[in-house]
Short mmCIF file of C-alpha atoms in Angstrom, two decimals:
data_model
loop_
_atom_site.label_atom_id
_atom_site.label_comp_id
_atom_site.label_asym_id
_atom_site.label_seq_id
_atom_site.Cartn_x
_atom_site.Cartn_y
_atom_site.Cartn_z
CA MET C 1 103.60 105.57 103.17
CA GLU C 2 100.51 104.13 101.80
CA HIS C 3 99.07 106.80 99.49
CA ASP C 4 96.71 104.84 97.60
CA PHE C 5 94.91 103.13 100.64
CA TRP C 6 94.94 106.89 102.58
CA HIS C 7 94.19 108.77 99.85
CA GLN C 8 90.84 106.28 98.76
CA ARG C 9 89.73 106.38 102.64
CA TRP C 10 89.39 110.38 102.29
CA GLU C 11 87.73 110.66 99.64
CA GLN C 12 85.02 107.56 100.22
CA GLY C 13 84.91 109.29 103.39
CA ARG C 14 85.75 106.18 105.85
CA ILE C 15 87.31 107.83 108.25
CA GLY C 16 86.06 106.62 111.43
CA PHE C 17 89.32 106.66 113.04
CA HIS C 18 87.86 110.60 112.84
CA GLN C 19 87.36 112.46 116.01
CA GLY C 20 84.60 114.30 116.19
CA GLY C 21 85.64 116.63 119.07
CA ILE C 22 88.51 116.99 121.45
CA ASN C 23 90.34 114.55 122.24
CA PRO C 24 90.34 115.02 126.29
CA TYR C 25 93.66 113.17 126.52
CA LEU C 26 94.57 116.25 125.07
CA ARG C 27 93.01 118.42 127.45
CA GLU C 28 93.52 116.60 130.48
CA HIS C 29 97.36 116.45 129.73
CA TRP C 30 98.77 119.19 127.43
CA SER C 31 99.27 121.53 130.44
CA GLU C 32 102.32 118.91 131.67
CA LEU C 33 104.51 120.21 128.91
CA ALA C 34 104.63 123.63 130.32
CA LEU C 35 104.55 124.97 127.21
CA ASP C 36 105.50 128.82 126.48
CA LYS C 37 101.77 130.01 124.44
CA GLY C 38 102.96 131.59 121.24
CA SER C 39 104.78 128.69 120.74
CA LYS C 40 104.55 126.56 117.40
CA VAL C 41 103.30 122.46 117.90
CA PHE C 42 103.63 119.88 114.94
CA VAL C 43 100.41 117.59 114.76
CA PRO C 44 101.33 114.65 112.14
CA LEU C 45 99.02 112.79 110.35
CA CYS C 46 96.77 115.71 111.22
CA GLY C 47 93.92 114.38 109.06
CA LYS C 48 90.78 117.53 109.81
CA SER C 49 91.26 117.46 114.16
CA LEU C 50 89.31 119.48 115.97
CA ASP C 51 93.10 119.18 118.07
CA MET C 52 94.00 121.89 116.41
CA LEU C 53 91.92 123.92 116.60
CA TRP C 54 91.38 124.26 120.45
CA LEU C 55 95.45 124.01 120.63
CA GLN C 56 95.00 127.48 118.98
CA GLU C 57 92.79 128.66 121.09
CA GLN C 58 94.89 128.12 124.00
CA GLY C 59 97.51 130.41 121.53
CA TYR C 60 99.63 128.05 120.27
CA GLY C 61 100.76 127.79 116.68
CA VAL C 62 100.03 124.35 115.17
CA LEU C 63 101.12 123.42 111.64
CA GLY C 64 99.52 120.41 110.71
CA CYS C 65 100.75 117.38 108.14
CA GLU C 66 98.15 115.28 106.14
CA LEU C 67 98.60 113.02 103.10
CA SER C 68 95.09 113.53 101.89
CA GLU C 69 94.82 117.69 100.46
CA ALA C 70 90.72 116.56 100.51
CA ALA C 71 91.34 116.32 104.63
CA CYS C 72 92.98 119.73 104.70
CA ARG C 73 90.98 121.79 102.33
CA ALA C 74 88.03 120.28 104.59
CA PHE C 75 89.18 121.28 107.43
CA PHE C 76 89.25 124.70 106.80
CA ALA C 77 85.83 124.34 104.84
CA GLU C 78 83.95 122.85 107.76
CA ASN C 79 84.90 125.36 110.75
CA MET C 80 84.05 128.01 108.02
CA ARG C 81 87.56 129.66 107.38
CA VAL C 82 89.42 130.57 104.10
CA PRO C 83 92.85 130.01 103.98
CA GLU C 84 96.06 131.47 102.40
CA LEU C 85 97.06 129.28 99.57
CA THR C 86 100.84 129.09 98.77
CA GLN C 87 102.64 125.75 97.07
CA GLN C 88 105.81 124.82 99.32
CA ASP C 89 108.43 122.49 97.47
CA ILE C 90 106.57 119.59 99.28
CA GLY C 91 103.01 119.94 98.27
CA PRO C 92 100.49 122.69 99.07
CA VAL C 93 100.04 124.72 101.74
CA PHE C 94 96.84 125.75 103.34
CA SER C 95 96.91 128.80 106.16
CA SER C 96 94.93 131.16 108.22
CA ASP C 97 94.74 132.20 111.98
CA ASN C 98 97.87 130.75 112.76
CA ILE C 99 97.24 127.28 111.69
CA THR C 100 99.07 125.83 109.07
CA LEU C 101 98.48 122.51 107.17
CA LEU C 102 101.27 120.79 104.64
CA ALA C 103 98.94 118.95 102.39
CA ALA C 104 102.89 116.51 101.78
CA ASP C 105 104.22 113.25 102.54
CA ILE C 106 105.41 113.06 105.83
CA PHE C 107 108.34 111.47 105.59
CA THR C 108 109.66 114.64 102.55
CA LEU C 109 109.09 116.86 105.43
CA GLU C 110 113.62 118.00 106.22
CA ALA C 111 114.76 120.15 109.56
CA ALA C 112 113.87 123.57 108.26
CA HIS C 113 110.01 122.87 108.48
CA LEU C 114 109.68 121.79 111.68
CA ALA C 115 112.86 124.47 112.90
CA ASP C 116 110.43 126.23 115.21
CA VAL C 117 108.41 123.45 116.59
CA ALA C 118 108.31 123.18 120.16
CA ALA C 119 106.10 120.52 120.90
CA VAL C 120 104.31 117.50 118.93
CA TYR C 121 101.07 116.04 119.71
CA ASP C 122 100.66 112.17 117.91
CA ARG C 123 97.00 111.41 118.56
CA ALA C 124 96.53 109.15 115.49
CA ALA C 125 100.12 109.22 113.60
CA LEU C 126 102.24 106.42 115.75
CA ILE C 127 99.15 104.18 115.60
CA ALA C 128 98.07 104.52 111.33
CA LEU C 129 101.48 103.40 110.74
CA PRO C 130 102.48 99.45 109.85
CA LYS C 131 105.81 98.17 112.13
CA THR C 132 108.46 99.37 109.37
CA MET C 133 107.10 102.50 108.97
CA ARG C 134 106.43 103.73 112.62
CA LYS C 135 110.78 102.82 112.82
CA ASP C 136 111.21 105.55 110.35
CA TYR C 137 108.86 107.94 111.58
CA ALA C 138 110.40 107.79 115.00
CA GLN C 139 114.40 107.75 113.29
CA LEU C 140 112.35 110.83 111.32
CA LEU C 141 111.26 112.83 114.63
CA ILE C 142 114.75 112.32 115.83
CA ASP C 143 116.79 113.26 113.27
CA ARG C 144 114.14 115.96 112.19
CA LEU C 145 113.17 118.08 115.73
CA PRO C 146 115.12 120.95 117.46
CA LEU C 147 116.32 120.19 120.63
CA GLY C 148 114.16 120.35 123.16
CA CYS C 149 110.78 120.00 121.75
CA GLN C 150 108.22 117.64 123.41
CA LEU C 151 105.62 115.45 122.56
CA LEU C 152 102.77 114.23 123.57
CA LEU C 153 101.48 110.58 122.55
CA VAL C 154 98.79 108.59 122.31
CA THR C 155 98.86 105.51 121.37
CA LEU C 156 96.72 101.79 121.43
CA GLU C 157 97.27 97.95 123.26
CA PHE C 158 95.72 95.14 122.17
CA ASP C 159 96.20 91.65 121.53
CA ALA C 160 95.99 91.81 117.54
CA ASP C 161 98.44 92.81 114.73
CA ALA C 162 95.72 94.31 112.64
CA GLY C 163 95.47 97.83 112.08
CA PRO C 164 94.84 100.03 111.78
CA PRO C 165 94.77 101.32 114.04
CA PHE C 166 97.97 99.40 115.17
CA SER C 167 99.20 98.40 118.62
CA VAL C 168 101.58 99.93 120.33
CA PRO C 169 103.33 98.10 123.28
CA GLN C 170 105.33 100.44 125.52
CA ARG C 171 108.77 98.46 124.84
CA GLU C 172 108.39 99.63 121.09
CA VAL C 173 107.82 102.92 121.86
CA GLU C 174 110.47 102.82 123.89
CA ALA C 175 112.86 101.39 121.59
CA LEU C 176 111.57 103.57 118.63
CA PHE C 177 111.91 106.93 120.85
CA SER C 178 114.78 106.09 123.74
CA GLY C 179 118.12 107.21 121.67
CA ARG C 180 116.62 110.79 122.06
CA PHE C 181 113.88 110.87 124.45
CA MET C 182 113.26 109.94 128.21
CA VAL C 183 109.08 108.08 127.42
CA GLU C 184 106.98 108.73 131.01
CA ARG C 185 103.82 106.62 130.71
CA LEU C 186 101.59 109.87 132.08
CA ALA C 187 97.97 107.45 131.57
CA GLU C 188 96.15 104.27 130.72
CA VAL C 189 92.88 104.01 129.81
CA ALA C 190 90.50 100.54 129.14
CA LEU C 191 88.26 100.95 126.74
CA SER C 192 84.77 99.73 127.08
CA GLY C 193 82.04 98.76 124.10
CA GLU C 194 82.25 96.20 121.93
CA ARG C 195 84.19 96.97 118.92
CA ASP C 196 87.03 98.35 121.68
CA ALA C 197 86.72 95.54 124.15
CA GLY C 198 90.20 94.61 125.22
CA ARG C 199 91.98 97.74 124.21
CA VAL C 200 93.55 100.18 126.32
CA GLU C 201 94.70 103.47 124.95
CA VAL C 202 98.14 104.95 126.54
CA VAL C 203 99.26 108.67 127.20
CA TYR C 204 103.37 109.18 127.08
CA ARG C 205 105.04 112.37 127.25
CA LEU C 206 108.70 112.41 125.95
CA THR C 207 111.25 114.76 126.94
CA GLU C 208 114.64 115.63 125.88
CA ALA C 209 117.04 113.08 127.24
CA ARG C 210 119.96 114.92 129.52
CA SER C 211 122.34 113.23 126.85
CA ALA C 212 120.73 114.08 123.24
CA ILE C 213 120.93 118.30 124.89
#
């Protein structure tokens, strides 16, 4: 990953990608996964997203992975929680109230780290990565998630190559994940405002393809 770029963004407070509230697509579409309460949800490139609190409040365990240790510390501090800190082979691990954050490069994760994950919530990971890294990221999920996993994925579509965030059209989502998952487009919302003009947010549900089970 582009470690220095993301570390600098967090250290300098240049985190315009951070949402100050719960993502509305998470609230609206999470139930469509019909996930059992108590299941564990993986949140890749989680930052200090408040979406993790919402998932925990709904009765799910949360496993986040975030390159920046500063972001992990900020998540717990800003939500007035004192985490237990341990050290794993991939980096520091912060845990409190059924939320565990790995301060690690996501590409160092092995299947064992994700062994009890039942679903993935990706609002910010796929669109944060350049095209070559998106392929590696998708392959990581395909190879290392347990069978039966589902994904709730939020992407952006727009006519430009600049980023992050990057535009990831449906054809690319299908090409990246169709080796294991069925891709269902749940919703799309055209954004308004000067900065977001021409951008469309798209919500997908990815479910295990029958051939993979």
